[in-house]
Amino acid sequence: QHTDAEQRIRYAYELAFGRPPTIMQLERALGYLERFQQAFDARSSKTDAWELLCQTLLMSNEFIHLH
């Protein structure tokens, strides 16, 4: 069964790259969200973690494309 976070990550990858995340990418993203919440929960909102995750996707090498 998929968690809400897993579904959101899958959706973000589909929007950004037109493909689902690999198992490793999904695990890393879930781990990031968990660590972010543990480290910054008192000072930040949940949306902060998601905003930074999405920025990371947009800054990835998959957007560097030369012709």
PDB file of N, CA, C and O in Angstrom:
ATOM      1  N   GLN A   1       0.839  -1.177   0.000  1.00  0.00           N
ATOM      2  CA  GLN A   1       0.000   0.000   0.000  1.00  0.00           C
ATOM      3  C   GLN A   1       0.887   1.243   0.000  1.00  0.00           C
ATOM      4  O   GLN A   1       1.859   1.330   0.710  1.00  0.00           O
ATOM      5  N   HIS A   2       0.513   2.204  -0.816  1.00  0.00           N
ATOM      6  CA  HIS A   2       1.287   3.435  -0.944  1.00  0.00           C
ATOM      7  C   HIS A   2       0.853   4.452   0.101  1.00  0.00           C
ATOM      8  O   HIS A   2      -0.322   4.608   0.392  1.00  0.00           O
ATOM      9  N   THR A   3       1.823   5.157   0.625  1.00  0.00           N
ATOM     10  CA  THR A   3       1.514   6.246   1.545  1.00  0.00           C
ATOM     11  C   THR A   3       1.186   7.491   0.737  1.00  0.00           C
ATOM     12  O   THR A   3       1.470   7.565  -0.465  1.00  0.00           O
ATOM     13  N   ASP A   4       0.626   8.471   1.410  1.00  0.00           N
ATOM     14  CA  ASP A   4       0.334   9.745   0.760  1.00  0.00           C
ATOM     15  C   ASP A   4       1.620  10.383   0.236  1.00  0.00           C
ATOM     16  O   ASP A   4       1.651  10.908  -0.868  1.00  0.00           O
ATOM     17  N   ALA A   5       2.695  10.296   1.025  1.00  0.00           N
ATOM     18  CA  ALA A   5       3.977  10.878   0.599  1.00  0.00           C
ATOM     19  C   ALA A   5       4.490  10.168  -0.651  1.00  0.00           C
ATOM     20  O   ALA A   5       4.980  10.826  -1.578  1.00  0.00           O
ATOM     21  N   GLU A   6       4.388   8.855  -0.700  1.00  0.00           N
ATOM     22  CA  GLU A   6       4.841   8.114  -1.889  1.00  0.00           C
ATOM     23  C   GLU A   6       4.062   8.555  -3.122  1.00  0.00           C
ATOM     24  O   GLU A   6       4.647   8.768  -4.191  1.00  0.00           O
ATOM     25  N   GLN A   7       2.764   8.689  -3.002  1.00  0.00           N
ATOM     26  CA  GLN A   7       1.939   9.112  -4.130  1.00  0.00           C
ATOM     27  C   GLN A   7       2.313  10.515  -4.589  1.00  0.00           C
ATOM     28  O   GLN A   7       2.377  10.781  -5.794  1.00  0.00           O
ATOM     29  N   ARG A   8       2.580  11.390  -3.639  1.00  0.00           N
ATOM     30  CA  ARG A   8       2.962  12.763  -3.995  1.00  0.00           C
ATOM     31  C   ARG A   8       4.320  12.791  -4.688  1.00  0.00           C
ATOM     32  O   ARG A   8       4.530  13.561  -5.642  1.00  0.00           O
ATOM     33  N   ILE A   9       5.249  11.980  -4.222  1.00  0.00           N
ATOM     34  CA  ILE A   9       6.573  11.913  -4.859  1.00  0.00           C
ATOM     35  C   ILE A   9       6.438  11.374  -6.269  1.00  0.00           C
ATOM     36  O   ILE A   9       7.026  11.909  -7.213  1.00  0.00           O
ATOM     37  N   ARG A  10       5.669  10.311  -6.429  1.00  0.00           N
ATOM     38  CA  ARG A  10       5.452   9.749  -7.769  1.00  0.00           C
ATOM     39  C   ARG A  10       4.840  10.797  -8.711  1.00  0.00           C
ATOM     40  O   ARG A  10       5.253  10.932  -9.858  1.00  0.00           O
ATOM     41  N   TYR A  11       3.887  11.539  -8.202  1.00  0.00           N
ATOM     42  CA  TYR A  11       3.243  12.581  -8.999  1.00  0.00           C
ATOM     43  C   TYR A  11       4.240  13.685  -9.366  1.00  0.00           C
ATOM     44  O   TYR A  11       4.264  14.154 -10.512  1.00  0.00           O
ATOM     45  N   ALA A  12       5.077  14.083  -8.426  1.00  0.00           N
ATOM     46  CA  ALA A  12       6.083  15.114  -8.696  1.00  0.00           C
ATOM     47  C   ALA A  12       7.049  14.667  -9.786  1.00  0.00           C
ATOM     48  O   ALA A  12       7.405  15.449 -10.673  1.00  0.00           O
ATOM     49  N   TYR A  13       7.479  13.410  -9.732  1.00  0.00           N
ATOM     50  CA  TYR A  13       8.376  12.886 -10.763  1.00  0.00           C
ATOM     51  C   TYR A  13       7.689  12.841 -12.124  1.00  0.00           C
ATOM     52  O   TYR A  13       8.295  13.144 -13.150  1.00  0.00           O
ATOM     53  N   GLU A  14       6.422  12.452 -12.132  1.00  0.00           N
ATOM     54  CA  GLU A  14       5.681  12.419 -13.401  1.00  0.00           C
ATOM     55  C   GLU A  14       5.573  13.816 -13.991  1.00  0.00           C
ATOM     56  O   GLU A  14       5.754  14.004 -15.195  1.00  0.00           O
ATOM     57  N   LEU A  15       5.280  14.798 -13.149  1.00  0.00           N
ATOM     58  CA  LEU A  15       5.175  16.177 -13.634  1.00  0.00           C
ATOM     59  C   LEU A  15       6.520  16.720 -14.108  1.00  0.00           C
ATOM     60  O   LEU A  15       6.607  17.378 -15.139  1.00  0.00           O
ATOM     61  N   ALA A  16       7.565  16.454 -13.346  1.00  0.00           N
ATOM     62  CA  ALA A  16       8.881  17.016 -13.664  1.00  0.00           C
ATOM     63  C   ALA A  16       9.558  16.297 -14.824  1.00  0.00           C
ATOM     64  O   ALA A  16      10.143  16.945 -15.690  1.00  0.00           O
ATOM     65  N   PHE A  17       9.502  14.972 -14.824  1.00  0.00           N
ATOM     66  CA  PHE A  17      10.303  14.203 -15.774  1.00  0.00           C
ATOM     67  C   PHE A  17       9.493  13.361 -16.755  1.00  0.00           C
ATOM     68  O   PHE A  17      10.053  12.745 -17.649  1.00  0.00           O
ATOM     69  N   GLY A  18       8.195  13.270 -16.541  1.00  0.00           N
ATOM     70  CA  GLY A  18       7.375  12.453 -17.425  1.00  0.00           C
ATOM     71  C   GLY A  18       7.583  10.967 -17.198  1.00  0.00           C
ATOM     72  O   GLY A  18       7.352  10.162 -18.093  1.00  0.00           O
ATOM     73  N   ARG A  19       8.035  10.617 -15.992  1.00  0.00           N
ATOM     74  CA  ARG A  19       8.275   9.209 -15.664  1.00  0.00           C
ATOM     75  C   ARG A  19       8.182   9.040 -14.155  1.00  0.00           C
ATOM     76  O   ARG A  19       8.329  10.004 -13.407  1.00  0.00           O
ATOM     77  N   PRO A  20       7.952   7.814 -13.720  1.00  0.00           N
ATOM     78  CA  PRO A  20       7.929   7.576 -12.271  1.00  0.00           C
ATOM     79  C   PRO A  20       9.349   7.548 -11.712  1.00  0.00           C
ATOM     80  O   PRO A  20      10.314   7.332 -12.451  1.00  0.00           O
ATOM     81  N   PRO A  21       9.493   7.751 -10.406  1.00  0.00           N
ATOM     82  CA  PRO A  21      10.829   7.664  -9.809  1.00  0.00           C
ATOM     83  C   PRO A  21      11.289   6.216  -9.741  1.00  0.00           C
ATOM     84  O   PRO A  21      10.467   5.288  -9.697  1.00  0.00           O
ATOM     85  N   THR A  22      12.585   6.023  -9.759  1.00  0.00           N
ATOM     86  CA  THR A  22      13.114   4.677  -9.528  1.00  0.00           C
ATOM     87  C   THR A  22      12.899   4.352  -8.045  1.00  0.00           C
ATOM     88  O   THR A  22      12.583   5.232  -7.243  1.00  0.00           O
ATOM     89  N   ILE A  23      13.069   3.102  -7.699  1.00  0.00           N
ATOM     90  CA  ILE A  23      12.927   2.694  -6.308  1.00  0.00           C
ATOM     91  C   ILE A  23      13.902   3.493  -5.431  1.00  0.00           C
ATOM     92  O   ILE A  23      13.533   3.990  -4.368  1.00  0.00           O
ATOM     93  N   MET A  24      15.142   3.640  -5.895  1.00  0.00           N
ATOM     94  CA  MET A  24      16.144   4.379  -5.128  1.00  0.00           C
ATOM     95  C   MET A  24      15.743   5.844  -4.962  1.00  0.00           C
ATOM     96  O   MET A  24      15.878   6.414  -3.877  1.00  0.00           O
ATOM     97  N   GLN A  25      15.256   6.463  -6.015  1.00  0.00           N
ATOM     98  CA  GLN A  25      14.837   7.859  -5.936  1.00  0.00           C
ATOM     99  C   GLN A  25      13.662   8.021  -4.974  1.00  0.00           C
ATOM    100  O   GLN A  25      13.616   8.976  -4.198  1.00  0.00           O
ATOM    101  N   LEU A  26      12.731   7.087  -5.011  1.00  0.00           N
ATOM    102  CA  LEU A  26      11.593   7.134  -4.102  1.00  0.00           C
ATOM    103  C   LEU A  26      12.045   6.991  -2.651  1.00  0.00           C
ATOM    104  O   LEU A  26      11.630   7.762  -1.782  1.00  0.00           O
ATOM    105  N   GLU A  27      12.927   6.042  -2.402  1.00  0.00           N
ATOM    106  CA  GLU A  27      13.437   5.833  -1.043  1.00  0.00           C
ATOM    107  C   GLU A  27      14.213   7.044  -0.541  1.00  0.00           C
ATOM    108  O   GLU A  27      14.069   7.439   0.619  1.00  0.00           O
ATOM    109  N   ARG A  28      15.015   7.642  -1.415  1.00  0.00           N
ATOM    110  CA  ARG A  28      15.777   8.836  -1.009  1.00  0.00           C
ATOM    111  C   ARG A  28      14.850  10.004  -0.701  1.00  0.00           C
ATOM    112  O   ARG A  28      15.065  10.741   0.262  1.00  0.00           O
ATOM    113  N   ALA A  29      13.842  10.198  -1.522  1.00  0.00           N
ATOM    114  CA  ALA A  29      12.907  11.302  -1.294  1.00  0.00           C
ATOM    115  C   ALA A  29      12.132  11.086   0.007  1.00  0.00           C
ATOM    116  O   ALA A  29      11.954  12.032   0.782  1.00  0.00           O
ATOM    117  N   LEU A  30      11.691   9.872   0.262  1.00  0.00           N
ATOM    118  CA  LEU A  30      10.983   9.582   1.513  1.00  0.00           C
ATOM    119  C   LEU A  30      11.900   9.801   2.710  1.00  0.00           C
ATOM    120  O   LEU A  30      11.480  10.362   3.734  1.00  0.00           O
ATOM    121  N   GLY A  31      13.151   9.366   2.581  1.00  0.00           N
ATOM    122  CA  GLY A  31      14.117   9.564   3.656  1.00  0.00           C
ATOM    123  C   GLY A  31      14.379  11.035   3.912  1.00  0.00           C
ATOM    124  O   GLY A  31      14.475  11.467   5.060  1.00  0.00           O
ATOM    125  N   TYR A  32      14.486  11.812   2.846  1.00  0.00           N
ATOM    126  CA  TYR A  32      14.689  13.257   2.984  1.00  0.00           C
ATOM    127  C   TYR A  32      13.534  13.890   3.752  1.00  0.00           C
ATOM    128  O   TYR A  32      13.744  14.672   4.682  1.00  0.00           O
ATOM    129  N   LEU A  33      12.313  13.560   3.358  1.00  0.00           N
ATOM    130  CA  LEU A  33      11.151  14.148   4.017  1.00  0.00           C
ATOM    131  C   LEU A  33      11.116  13.785   5.505  1.00  0.00           C
ATOM    132  O   LEU A  33      10.812  14.631   6.353  1.00  0.00           O
ATOM    133  N   GLU A  34      11.453  12.557   5.817  1.00  0.00           N
ATOM    134  CA  GLU A  34      11.467  12.109   7.204  1.00  0.00           C
ATOM    135  C   GLU A  34      12.542  12.843   8.015  1.00  0.00           C
ATOM    136  O   GLU A  34      12.285  13.328   9.117  1.00  0.00           O
ATOM    137  N   ARG A  35      13.755  12.928   7.439  1.00  0.00           N
ATOM    138  CA  ARG A  35      14.842  13.623   8.137  1.00  0.00           C
ATOM    139  C   ARG A  35      14.534  15.106   8.305  1.00  0.00           C
ATOM    140  O   ARG A  35      14.840  15.703   9.330  1.00  0.00           O
ATOM    141  N   PHE A  36      13.940  15.725   7.310  1.00  0.00           N
ATOM    142  CA  PHE A  36      13.585  17.138   7.390  1.00  0.00           C
ATOM    143  C   PHE A  36      12.614  17.360   8.541  1.00  0.00           C
ATOM    144  O   PHE A  36      12.788  18.287   9.335  1.00  0.00           O
ATOM    145  N   GLN A  37      11.603  16.514   8.623  1.00  0.00           N
ATOM    146  CA  GLN A  37      10.615  16.659   9.695  1.00  0.00           C
ATOM    147  C   GLN A  37      11.254  16.496  11.068  1.00  0.00           C
ATOM    148  O   GLN A  37      10.930  17.230  11.997  1.00  0.00           O
ATOM    149  N   GLN A  38      12.151  15.549  11.198  1.00  0.00           N
ATOM    150  CA  GLN A  38      12.818  15.329  12.484  1.00  0.00           C
ATOM    151  C   GLN A  38      13.699  16.510  12.872  1.00  0.00           C
ATOM    152  O   GLN A  38      13.741  16.903  14.026  1.00  0.00           O
ATOM    153  N   ALA A  39      14.387  17.071  11.900  1.00  0.00           N
ATOM    154  CA  ALA A  39      15.347  18.138  12.186  1.00  0.00           C
ATOM    155  C   ALA A  39      14.689  19.508  12.340  1.00  0.00           C
ATOM    156  O   ALA A  39      15.140  20.325  13.132  1.00  0.00           O
ATOM    157  N   PHE A  40      13.645  19.772  11.576  1.00  0.00           N
ATOM    158  CA  PHE A  40      13.105  21.128  11.523  1.00  0.00           C
ATOM    159  C   PHE A  40      11.632  21.229  11.872  1.00  0.00           C
ATOM    160  O   PHE A  40      11.024  22.262  11.662  1.00  0.00           O
ATOM    161  N   ASP A  41      11.056  20.178  12.404  1.00  0.00           N
ATOM    162  CA  ASP A  41       9.616  20.154  12.644  1.00  0.00           C
ATOM    163  C   ASP A  41       9.129  21.342  13.457  1.00  0.00           C
ATOM    164  O   ASP A  41       8.097  21.925  13.165  1.00  0.00           O
ATOM    165  N   ALA A  42       9.859  21.729  14.468  1.00  0.00           N
ATOM    166  CA  ALA A  42       9.416  22.821  15.335  1.00  0.00           C
ATOM    167  C   ALA A  42       9.522  24.186  14.650  1.00  0.00           C
ATOM    168  O   ALA A  42       8.788  25.101  14.985  1.00  0.00           O
ATOM    169  N   ARG A  43      10.424  24.314  13.698  1.00  0.00           N
ATOM    170  CA  ARG A  43      10.671  25.619  13.084  1.00  0.00           C
ATOM    171  C   ARG A  43      10.093  25.765  11.671  1.00  0.00           C
ATOM    172  O   ARG A  43      10.054  26.857  11.143  1.00  0.00           O
ATOM    173  N   SER A  44       9.713  24.680  11.059  1.00  0.00           N
ATOM    174  CA  SER A  44       9.266  24.737   9.670  1.00  0.00           C
ATOM    175  C   SER A  44       7.942  24.000   9.494  1.00  0.00           C
ATOM    176  O   SER A  44       7.582  23.157  10.295  1.00  0.00           O
ATOM    177  N   SER A  45       7.288  24.302   8.419  1.00  0.00           N
ATOM    178  CA  SER A  45       6.044  23.610   8.110  1.00  0.00           C
ATOM    179  C   SER A  45       6.340  22.441   7.170  1.00  0.00           C
ATOM    180  O   SER A  45       7.416  22.337   6.595  1.00  0.00           O
ATOM    181  N   LYS A  46       5.354  21.561   7.025  1.00  0.00           N
ATOM    182  CA  LYS A  46       5.500  20.428   6.107  1.00  0.00           C
ATOM    183  C   LYS A  46       5.722  20.894   4.681  1.00  0.00           C
ATOM    184  O   LYS A  46       6.432  20.255   3.928  1.00  0.00           O
ATOM    185  N   THR A  47       5.112  22.008   4.321  1.00  0.00           N
ATOM    186  CA  THR A  47       5.267  22.481   2.948  1.00  0.00           C
ATOM    187  C   THR A  47       6.696  22.899   2.644  1.00  0.00           C
ATOM    188  O   THR A  47       7.121  22.822   1.495  1.00  0.00           O
ATOM    189  N   ASP A  48       7.446  23.315   3.654  1.00  0.00           N
ATOM    190  CA  ASP A  48       8.852  23.681   3.425  1.00  0.00           C
ATOM    191  C   ASP A  48       9.635  22.491   2.871  1.00  0.00           C
ATOM    192  O   ASP A  48      10.432  22.638   1.945  1.00  0.00           O
ATOM    193  N   ALA A  49       9.424  21.327   3.440  1.00  0.00           N
ATOM    194  CA  ALA A  49      10.126  20.127   2.975  1.00  0.00           C
ATOM    195  C   ALA A  49       9.746  19.803   1.538  1.00  0.00           C
ATOM    196  O   ALA A  49      10.605  19.481   0.715  1.00  0.00           O
ATOM    197  N   TRP A  50       8.458  19.892   1.236  1.00  0.00           N
ATOM    198  CA  TRP A  50       8.004  19.596  -0.128  1.00  0.00           C
ATOM    199  C   TRP A  50       8.522  20.633  -1.129  1.00  0.00           C
ATOM    200  O   TRP A  50       8.887  20.283  -2.250  1.00  0.00           O
ATOM    201  N   GLU A  51       8.554  21.893  -0.728  1.00  0.00           N
ATOM    202  CA  GLU A  51       9.074  22.935  -1.624  1.00  0.00           C
ATOM    203  C   GLU A  51      10.531  22.670  -1.971  1.00  0.00           C
ATOM    204  O   GLU A  51      10.933  22.776  -3.135  1.00  0.00           O
ATOM    205  N   LEU A  52      11.323  22.326  -0.960  1.00  0.00           N
ATOM    206  CA  LEU A  52      12.743  22.051  -1.209  1.00  0.00           C
ATOM    207  C   LEU A  52      12.942  20.787  -2.042  1.00  0.00           C
ATOM    208  O   LEU A  52      13.822  20.734  -2.902  1.00  0.00           O
ATOM    209  N   LEU A  53      12.118  19.777  -1.813  1.00  0.00           N
ATOM    210  CA  LEU A  53      12.210  18.562  -2.625  1.00  0.00           C
ATOM    211  C   LEU A  53      11.906  18.873  -4.091  1.00  0.00           C
ATOM    212  O   LEU A  53      12.629  18.442  -4.989  1.00  0.00           O
ATOM    213  N   CYS A  54      10.866  19.655  -4.335  1.00  0.00           N
ATOM    214  CA  CYS A  54      10.514  20.011  -5.718  1.00  0.00           C
ATOM    215  C   CYS A  54      11.589  20.876  -6.370  1.00  0.00           C
ATOM    216  O   CYS A  54      11.901  20.689  -7.558  1.00  0.00           O
ATOM    217  N   GLN A  55      12.182  21.789  -5.621  1.00  0.00           N
ATOM    218  CA  GLN A  55      13.286  22.584  -6.162  1.00  0.00           C
ATOM    219  C   GLN A  55      14.459  21.685  -6.548  1.00  0.00           C
ATOM    220  O   GLN A  55      15.107  21.898  -7.582  1.00  0.00           O
ATOM    221  N   THR A  56      14.710  20.680  -5.734  1.00  0.00           N
ATOM    222  CA  THR A  56      15.797  19.744  -6.027  1.00  0.00           C
ATOM    223  C   THR A  56      15.523  18.996  -7.327  1.00  0.00           C
ATOM    224  O   THR A  56      16.430  18.805  -8.141  1.00  0.00           O
ATOM    225  N   LEU A  57      14.293  18.582  -7.532  1.00  0.00           N
ATOM    226  CA  LEU A  57      13.948  17.891  -8.777  1.00  0.00           C
ATOM    227  C   LEU A  57      14.192  18.801  -9.982  1.00  0.00           C
ATOM    228  O   LEU A  57      14.739  18.366 -10.995  1.00  0.00           O
ATOM    229  N   LEU A  58      13.806  20.059  -9.844  1.00  0.00           N
ATOM    230  CA  LEU A  58      13.965  20.988 -10.965  1.00  0.00           C
ATOM    231  C   LEU A  58      15.421  21.344 -11.232  1.00  0.00           C
ATOM    232  O   LEU A  58      15.767  21.772 -12.329  1.00  0.00           O
ATOM    233  N   MET A  59      16.287  21.167 -10.230  1.00  0.00           N
ATOM    234  CA  MET A  59      17.709  21.476 -10.408  1.00  0.00           C
ATOM    235  C   MET A  59      18.519  20.240 -10.817  1.00  0.00           C
ATOM    236  O   MET A  59      19.726  20.312 -10.956  1.00  0.00           O
ATOM    237  N   SER A  60      17.857  19.132 -11.033  1.00  0.00           N
ATOM    238  CA  SER A  60      18.571  17.882 -11.325  1.00  0.00           C
ATOM    239  C   SER A  60      19.174  17.887 -12.729  1.00  0.00           C
ATOM    240  O   SER A  60      18.817  18.704 -13.589  1.00  0.00           O
ATOM    241  N   ASN A  61      20.055  16.966 -12.962  1.00  0.00           N
ATOM    242  CA  ASN A  61      20.728  16.848 -14.255  1.00  0.00           C
ATOM    243  C   ASN A  61      19.783  16.472 -15.389  1.00  0.00           C
ATOM    244  O   ASN A  61      20.117  16.657 -16.548  1.00  0.00           O
ATOM    245  N   GLU A  62      18.615  15.956 -15.077  1.00  0.00           N
ATOM    246  CA  GLU A  62      17.670  15.594 -16.135  1.00  0.00           C
ATOM    247  C   GLU A  62      17.163  16.809 -16.886  1.00  0.00           C
ATOM    248  O   GLU A  62      16.632  16.692 -17.981  1.00  0.00           O
ATOM    249  N   PHE A  63      17.334  18.003 -16.326  1.00  0.00           N
ATOM    250  CA  PHE A  63      16.931  19.218 -17.012  1.00  0.00           C
ATOM    251  C   PHE A  63      18.059  19.825 -17.830  1.00  0.00           C
ATOM    252  O   PHE A  63      17.850  20.777 -18.550  1.00  0.00           O
ATOM    253  N   ILE A  64      19.258  19.287 -17.705  1.00  0.00           N
ATOM    254  CA  ILE A  64      20.389  19.762 -18.521  1.00  0.00           C
ATOM    255  C   ILE A  64      20.392  18.961 -19.803  1.00  0.00           C
ATOM    256  O   ILE A  64      20.680  17.772 -19.815  1.00  0.00           O
ATOM    257  N   HIS A  65      20.030  19.610 -20.890  1.00  0.00           N
ATOM    258  CA  HIS A  65      19.890  18.911 -22.173  1.00  0.00           C
ATOM    259  C   HIS A  65      20.456  19.813 -23.272  1.00  0.00           C
ATOM    260  O   HIS A  65      19.962  20.908 -23.486  1.00  0.00           O
ATOM    261  N   LEU A  66      21.481  19.355 -23.907  1.00  0.00           N
ATOM    262  CA  LEU A  66      22.108  20.136 -24.976  1.00  0.00           C
ATOM    263  C   LEU A  66      21.852  19.467 -26.329  1.00  0.00           C
ATOM    264  O   LEU A  66      21.926  18.269 -26.461  1.00  0.00           O
ATOM    265  N   HIS A  67      21.604  20.293 -27.328  1.00  0.00           N
ATOM    266  CA  HIS A  67      21.465  19.803 -28.712  1.00  0.00           C
ATOM    267  C   HIS A  67      22.521  20.430 -29.559  1.00  0.00           C
ATOM    268  O   HIS A  67      22.891  21.514 -29.458  1.00  0.00           O
TER     269      HIS A  67
END
